[in-house]
Amino acid sequence: MSSWNLAERSRARYRRHFLVDNSAFHVERCMSVMQSGTQMIKLKRGAKGLVRLFYLDEHRTRLRWRPSRKSEKAKILIDSIYKVTEGRQSEIFHRQAEGNFDPSCCFTIYHGNHMESLDLITSNPEEARTWITGLKYLMAGISDEDSLAKRQRTHDQWLKHTFEEADKNGDGLLNIEETHQLMHKLNVNLPRRKVRQMFQEADTDENQGTLTFEEFCVFYKMMSLRRDLYLLLLSYSDKKDHLTAEELAQFLKVEQKMNNVTTDYCLDIIRKFEVSEENKAKNVLGIEGFTSFMRSPACDVFNPLHHEVFQDMEQPLCNYYIASSHNTYLTGDQLLSQSRADMYARVLQEGCRCVEVDCWDGPDGEPVVHHGYTLTSKILFRDVVETINKHAFVKNEFPVILSIENHCSVQQQRKIAQYLKAIFRDKLDLSSVDTGDSKQLPSPQSLRGKILVKGKKLPYHLGDDAEEGDVSDEDSADEIEDECKFRLHCNNGTTEHQVESFIRKKLESLLKESQIRDKEDPDSFTVRALLKATHEGLNAHLTQHPDVKESGKKSHGRSLMTNFGKYKKTTKSRSKSYGTDDEEDAQQPPSKEPSPLSRLGRRRKTMKLCRELSDLVVYTNSVAAQDIMDDGSTGNVLSFSETRAHQVVQQKAEQFMVYNQKQLTRVYPSAYRIDSSNFNPLPYWSTGCQLVALNYQSEGRMMQLNRAKFKTNGNCGYVLKPQQMCKGTFNPFSGDPLPANPKKQLVLKVISGQQLPKPPDSMFGDRGEIIDPFVEVEIIGLPVDCCKDQTRVVDDNGFNPMWEETLTFTVHMPEIALVRFLVWDHDPIGRDFVGQRTVTFSSLVPGYRHVYLEGLTEASIFVHITINDICGKSRQLQGLKGLFHKNPRLAASDSNPHSMRKRSLGDRILRRTASAPAKGRKKSKTGFHEMVEIKESVCEPAREPDGVLRRTARSLQARPVSMPVGRTLLGAWPPAPAVAEAAEGKESPPVQF
């Protein structure tokens, strides 16, 4: 019986709870119908429905359909399905006229990272019921799996999928030529003679010359034999080909630094991972079982204990970093994209605990949510609140902060308050919360199951009987000039084509001026991607609002984008600071810009706030910088755009840290990030900012750092700040910020890689050249800790490259440091991104560990981790020298990071390229200005003193900056050098922290 079938049988137990309400016979009948296929109508946005045959594949892992122009893409992994809803609940269904379809025949499948919807209509209610039941059954099995079962299942799925893709003629067999092609795709560089030899050894049935799937599994195991793991096993087994329980215990204690290892625990490992029945009977672990154990979650680089909440959750809210989202409702850019209530479900599912809701007056007295002054679509506020209520506490019960940006009239504010109270009910009741100290914020533990409304509160000098009052009106778009905001009250218009053409032209100009593509993630959402969406988004908007097409005004598109272009021209020559292309530097404003005094007047505009909405704000009162008084009060949340926060961090980092010990601070992206790109969160985390809000819909380096930050502590959305940031203060920009504290030394031996794929943007795809990989390790934390180092290049081997190199790092504050593993494909004219994995330093586990690359099923690198406490300067330490070295002399040279080895002529030529890493070079030390998404361009290599050529730091290009901060905001704080001249001579009231 194949390993696939065995795994399927073992997973049956995870679905038992689902069978309480569904008999096994009924579920199996659903599976049979789904695998046979059902004709359904597939609804698409702005197009007629398409009739397709939908079916479940034979292994019950993928939903597929045909016909399709892109047959390979016509599939949805069951793993990727987030939820299945019955009836006409999706946005696409809502656009269909009532009565078009029977709701009992409709259902929607939400899947993927961006909560895409597949909207289907069956011919009768029974078919819809069958599919809904079957899909929920499959999802129940996946959600109940433990990490080991999931790892085994994903491996089995990958193996089966690899076999099916290699089987070009679809006969269920692989011939020798198909096998050679598969080797090239997997980046395996073996002689054809060796491949044929393994092929013949695996081909044991009567049908000679081809491999069945079971024979292919044997062939794959032979090909995947790990030399590094075999040598490791031999070193602890006294040169035998297996480990006894006692030898395994010794390995776990000495190398993996595990405590309380018992014989029973080791026997349990043997029972779980050993594949040979003979070895199981002898209670020994062979090489296959040892390999399976080492590749299991038990030997992952991430501490398995950190998958659960392990930190103290009884401290005040201000002592935690809180996972926060910006403009949560948007699915893409800030200008044309769709708003969807489902985005709240998605981010809450990912562990976000602070979501944003922009409220505006809507038709028929119903408040709506959308991004103001843009062409983004609108959704009902009521739908957003219902979605939040449904998903807020599915993953964990720690509090959710609802950040409301209120632009509504008093009448619709009362409607907002009614919906909040009617839908959230006792989740808003904070009367029973005990803080223990009136001057202290409550803890996440005391607020479990509660929703905190963050918004404006009526001034205390107004009596309790006042039904409404004036409050300051700060808008996150205020840094954009008024004439740049899109408004719909115009006459005498242009055509849709003219508006779209103008926007497209301006966006193309922006693309040329600000190089913001994330080098590490070519698929990240950039202006280029925004251009592709312009036509679809604008057309959809004008279809829904035909009045815009008829009564539009030329200044709509023109004023919307012209000022972005104007503003860019004024910021071409900007000085460097601790942020580069992702951190916006303040500049002297252009001559036509309002003076700081008039800008203050604009910022101090007021709005009416009703008592009902004000009373819902308890511990999270939104305040502007001008309103802050050091009066000992708690419950204020100070909101900064990234640009203003950047200057605060630069000029008064220590005072800002002290302020964050009592109050909450929220930092959000600049309004000029129309592509929904993200800024670097590290500078703000380093000064204790709790709510650093990012665009969750935009994948890229910054979201990867954010995910890594909050994955620890059970991904509950709350991570405890370092003790030094909760009491006392220090300068995060100092060369030795915590001299009295011991530092940590990370000794990282990069041993090997496994099944590294070709780059995702490879020009020739699987037919491209076999990759030449190298590993880069980056430390991201306080400026003094930021540095990176890398291994040499291994030529023509992505399947099992061997590096065997040791990298050493010193970290002053490990509590906030992130360790980033990147794999690159070396190219003579640059380098191509293969994959990455980012882990918090505190979640690293010592010993031999696999680092699985994010989003890639089988790709990993194998490392050995040692963490030492050091005081003062320390020499680089070594692990087990020479364990994997063919030549022992190579190990000796590792002890000196600047030593030189004899190299072949080919090796020297390789290192004379612009991007080849150089052995024996110093670590690249970076400050905050290199901790951001860096657009790299090829430049001349710099020559080290030892004569080795290495890649130099590349030119940095920054994004458009937002408006500078006048002294009206910073008060008595000394102005930054970039704005000193602009601020000179201006008087303004001080801001106190």
mmCIF file of C-alpha atoms in Angstrom, residues 518-694:
data_model
loop_
_atom_site.group_PDB
_atom_site.id
_atom_site.type_symbol
_atom_site.label_atom_id
_atom_site.label_comp_id
_atom_site.label_asym_id
_atom_site.label_seq_id
_atom_site.Cartn_x
_atom_site.Cartn_y
_atom_site.Cartn_z
ATOM 1 C CA ASP A 518 10.427 44.925 -3.474
ATOM 2 C CA LYS A 519 13.516 43.088 -4.688
ATOM 3 C CA GLU A 520 12.826 40.159 -2.391
ATOM 4 C CA ASP A 521 9.243 39.697 -3.538
ATOM 5 C CA PRO A 522 8.737 40.474 -7.225
ATOM 6 C CA ASP A 523 5.029 39.720 -6.876
ATOM 7 C CA SER A 524 4.427 42.365 -4.233
ATOM 8 C CA PHE A 525 1.732 44.926 -5.002
ATOM 9 C CA THR A 526 3.458 47.885 -6.632
ATOM 10 C CA VAL A 527 2.538 50.801 -8.831
ATOM 11 C CA ARG A 528 3.100 48.541 -11.828
ATOM 12 C CA ALA A 529 0.479 46.148 -10.517
ATOM 13 C CA LEU A 530 -1.749 49.142 -9.803
ATOM 14 C CA LEU A 531 -1.518 50.198 -13.440
ATOM 15 C CA LYS A 532 -2.821 46.807 -14.510
ATOM 16 C CA ALA A 533 -5.801 47.231 -12.226
ATOM 17 C CA THR A 534 -6.567 50.804 -13.280
ATOM 18 C CA HIS A 535 -8.848 49.963 -16.179
ATOM 19 C CA GLU A 536 -10.821 47.316 -14.321
ATOM 20 C CA GLY A 537 -11.160 49.348 -11.121
ATOM 21 C CA LEU A 538 -12.131 52.620 -12.776
ATOM 22 C CA ASN A 539 -14.526 50.906 -15.165
ATOM 23 C CA ALA A 540 -16.215 49.101 -12.283
ATOM 24 C CA HIS A 541 -16.565 52.381 -10.379
ATOM 25 C CA LEU A 542 -18.036 54.278 -13.299
ATOM 26 C CA THR A 543 -20.402 51.408 -14.063
ATOM 27 C CA GLN A 544 -21.761 51.614 -10.531
ATOM 28 C CA HIS A 545 -21.836 55.460 -10.615
ATOM 29 C CA PRO A 546 -22.941 56.549 -14.105
ATOM 30 C CA ASP A 547 -23.457 60.074 -12.732
ATOM 31 C CA VAL A 548 -19.679 60.427 -12.537
ATOM 32 C CA LYS A 549 -19.383 59.717 -16.239
ATOM 33 C CA GLU A 550 -21.980 62.361 -17.093
ATOM 34 C CA SER A 551 -21.247 65.010 -14.490
ATOM 35 C CA GLY A 552 -17.558 64.486 -13.968
ATOM 36 C CA LYS A 553 -15.083 67.326 -14.124
ATOM 37 C CA LYS A 554 -11.683 67.471 -15.785
ATOM 38 C CA SER A 555 -10.189 68.348 -12.472
ATOM 39 C CA HIS A 556 -11.328 64.966 -11.099
ATOM 40 C CA GLY A 557 -8.509 62.959 -12.570
ATOM 41 C CA ARG A 558 -6.220 65.929 -13.018
ATOM 42 C CA SER A 559 -6.325 67.289 -9.487
ATOM 43 C CA LEU A 560 -6.272 63.761 -8.094
ATOM 44 C CA MET A 561 -2.887 62.966 -9.571
ATOM 45 C CA THR A 562 -1.221 66.255 -10.529
ATOM 46 C CA ASN A 563 -0.257 67.072 -6.982
ATOM 47 C CA PHE A 564 1.315 63.673 -6.488
ATOM 48 C CA GLY A 565 3.557 64.553 -9.417
ATOM 49 C CA LYS A 566 4.179 68.081 -8.112
ATOM 50 C CA TYR A 567 4.998 66.800 -4.705
ATOM 51 C CA LYS A 568 7.476 64.277 -6.060
ATOM 52 C CA LYS A 569 9.399 66.995 -7.880
ATOM 53 C CA THR A 570 9.932 68.901 -4.648
ATOM 54 C CA THR A 571 11.410 65.860 -2.929
ATOM 55 C CA LYS A 572 14.011 64.673 -5.412
ATOM 56 C CA SER A 573 16.970 65.816 -3.323
ATOM 57 C CA ARG A 574 16.340 64.416 0.113
ATOM 58 C CA SER A 575 18.850 63.643 2.816
ATOM 59 C CA LYS A 576 19.425 60.174 4.172
ATOM 60 C CA SER A 577 18.094 59.231 7.565
ATOM 61 C CA TYR A 578 17.549 55.950 9.314
ATOM 62 C CA GLY A 579 14.898 55.059 6.715
ATOM 63 C CA THR A 580 15.625 54.786 2.999
ATOM 64 C CA ASP A 581 13.287 53.917 0.172
ATOM 65 C CA ASP A 582 10.594 52.919 2.620
ATOM 66 C CA GLU A 583 11.095 55.664 5.180
ATOM 67 C CA GLU A 584 9.961 59.083 4.053
ATOM 68 C CA ASP A 585 12.252 61.999 4.798
ATOM 69 C CA ALA A 586 10.828 65.399 5.640
ATOM 70 C CA GLN A 587 11.597 68.184 3.221
ATOM 71 C CA GLN A 588 11.240 71.922 3.052
ATOM 72 C CA PRO A 589 7.752 72.496 1.639
ATOM 73 C CA PRO A 590 7.318 73.933 -1.842
ATOM 74 C CA SER A 591 6.613 77.627 -2.153
ATOM 75 C CA LYS A 592 2.913 77.131 -2.882
ATOM 76 C CA GLU A 593 2.363 74.974 0.171
ATOM 77 C CA PRO A 594 0.465 76.550 3.073
ATOM 78 C CA SER A 595 2.634 77.890 5.861
ATOM 79 C CA PRO A 596 2.935 75.881 9.073
ATOM 80 C CA LEU A 597 0.546 78.330 10.714
ATOM 81 C CA SER A 598 -2.141 77.868 8.079
ATOM 82 C CA ARG A 599 -1.510 74.122 8.120
ATOM 83 C CA LEU A 600 -2.114 74.194 11.865
ATOM 84 C CA GLY A 601 -5.398 75.969 11.214
ATOM 85 C CA ARG A 602 -6.346 73.244 8.780
ATOM 86 C CA ARG A 603 -5.405 70.519 11.234
ATOM 87 C CA ARG A 604 -7.373 72.153 14.014
ATOM 88 C CA LYS A 605 -10.637 71.978 12.103
ATOM 89 C CA THR A 606 -13.473 70.595 14.184
ATOM 90 C CA MET A 607 -16.448 68.345 13.722
ATOM 91 C CA LYS A 608 -19.612 67.519 15.632
ATOM 92 C CA LEU A 609 -19.577 64.311 17.708
ATOM 93 C CA CYS A 610 -22.682 62.746 19.218
ATOM 94 C CA ARG A 611 -22.820 61.602 22.853
ATOM 95 C CA GLU A 612 -23.855 58.013 21.977
ATOM 96 C CA LEU A 613 -20.696 57.359 19.952
ATOM 97 C CA SER A 614 -18.451 59.216 22.414
ATOM 98 C CA ASP A 615 -19.641 57.080 25.334
ATOM 99 C CA LEU A 616 -18.493 53.889 23.602
ATOM 100 C CA VAL A 617 -14.854 55.079 23.787
ATOM 101 C CA VAL A 618 -13.361 54.055 27.134
ATOM 102 C CA TYR A 619 -9.645 53.166 27.115
ATOM 103 C CA THR A 620 -8.777 54.202 23.547
ATOM 104 C CA ASN A 621 -9.465 57.917 23.096
ATOM 105 C CA SER A 622 -7.970 59.187 19.814
ATOM 106 C CA VAL A 623 -5.968 62.366 20.356
ATOM 107 C CA ALA A 624 -3.841 64.622 18.204
ATOM 108 C CA ALA A 625 -0.284 65.565 19.121
ATOM 109 C CA GLN A 626 -1.415 69.114 19.941
ATOM 110 C CA ASP A 627 -3.899 67.793 22.516
ATOM 111 C CA ILE A 628 -1.401 65.811 24.578
ATOM 112 C CA MET A 629 -0.896 67.069 28.093
ATOM 113 C CA ASP A 630 1.228 65.356 30.692
ATOM 114 C CA ASP A 631 -1.615 65.355 33.193
ATOM 115 C CA GLY A 632 -1.264 61.725 34.233
ATOM 116 C CA SER A 633 -4.430 60.662 32.418
ATOM 117 C CA THR A 634 -4.557 57.272 30.691
ATOM 118 C CA GLY A 635 -6.547 55.945 27.776
ATOM 119 C CA ASN A 636 -5.208 58.251 25.073
ATOM 120 C CA VAL A 637 -4.117 56.868 21.694
ATOM 121 C CA LEU A 638 -1.811 59.158 19.739
ATOM 122 C CA SER A 639 -1.946 58.616 15.966
ATOM 123 C CA PHE A 640 0.928 59.568 13.649
ATOM 124 C CA SER A 641 1.460 59.102 9.956
ATOM 125 C CA GLU A 642 4.770 57.376 9.307
ATOM 126 C CA THR A 643 6.419 60.664 8.273
ATOM 127 C CA ARG A 644 5.555 62.495 11.463
ATOM 128 C CA ALA A 645 6.383 59.451 13.559
ATOM 129 C CA HIS A 646 9.711 59.222 11.742
ATOM 130 C CA GLN A 647 10.684 62.711 12.886
ATOM 131 C CA VAL A 648 9.529 62.061 16.442
ATOM 132 C CA VAL A 649 11.656 58.905 16.576
ATOM 133 C CA GLN A 650 14.669 60.729 15.147
ATOM 134 C CA GLN A 651 14.499 63.740 17.404
ATOM 135 C CA LYS A 652 13.147 62.512 20.749
ATOM 136 C CA ALA A 653 13.442 58.732 20.771
ATOM 137 C CA GLU A 654 13.947 58.389 24.540
ATOM 138 C CA GLN A 655 11.096 60.744 25.457
ATOM 139 C CA PHE A 656 8.851 58.941 22.988
ATOM 140 C CA MET A 657 9.739 55.620 24.626
ATOM 141 C CA VAL A 658 8.777 57.007 28.048
ATOM 142 C CA TYR A 659 5.445 58.242 26.667
ATOM 143 C CA ASN A 660 4.726 54.762 25.281
ATOM 144 C CA GLN A 661 5.138 53.291 28.751
ATOM 145 C CA LYS A 662 1.803 54.832 29.789
ATOM 146 C CA GLN A 663 -0.162 55.448 26.600
ATOM 147 C CA LEU A 664 -0.772 53.824 23.236
ATOM 148 C CA THR A 665 0.619 55.122 19.949
ATOM 149 C CA ARG A 666 -0.581 54.210 16.466
ATOM 150 C CA VAL A 667 1.579 54.715 13.368
ATOM 151 C CA TYR A 668 -0.036 54.333 9.943
ATOM 152 C CA PRO A 669 1.277 54.519 6.344
ATOM 153 C CA SER A 670 1.589 57.806 4.525
ATOM 154 C CA ALA A 671 -1.412 58.822 2.421
ATOM 155 C CA TYR A 672 0.992 59.037 -0.518
ATOM 156 C CA ARG A 673 1.372 55.272 -0.558
ATOM 157 C CA ILE A 674 -1.382 54.923 -3.141
ATOM 158 C CA ASP A 675 0.011 51.507 -4.114
ATOM 159 C CA SER A 676 -0.684 50.204 -0.569
ATOM 160 C CA SER A 677 3.016 49.612 0.007
ATOM 161 C CA ASN A 678 4.269 49.332 3.572
ATOM 162 C CA PHE A 679 6.895 51.160 5.607
ATOM 163 C CA ASN A 680 9.476 49.537 7.837
ATOM 164 C CA PRO A 681 7.911 48.861 11.279
ATOM 165 C CA LEU A 682 11.195 48.246 13.143
ATOM 166 C CA PRO A 683 12.080 51.881 13.999
ATOM 167 C CA TYR A 684 8.706 52.314 15.681
ATOM 168 C CA TRP A 685 8.788 48.993 17.502
ATOM 169 C CA SER A 686 12.261 50.024 18.719
ATOM 170 C CA THR A 687 10.813 53.058 20.513
ATOM 171 C CA GLY A 688 7.893 51.142 22.018
ATOM 172 C CA CYS A 689 5.069 52.037 19.595
ATOM 173 C CA GLN A 690 2.335 49.480 20.154
ATOM 174 C CA LEU A 691 0.035 49.880 17.129
ATOM 175 C CA VAL A 692 2.143 49.905 13.963
ATOM 176 C CA ALA A 693 -0.535 49.586 11.270
ATOM 177 C CA LEU A 694 0.357 47.976 7.942
#
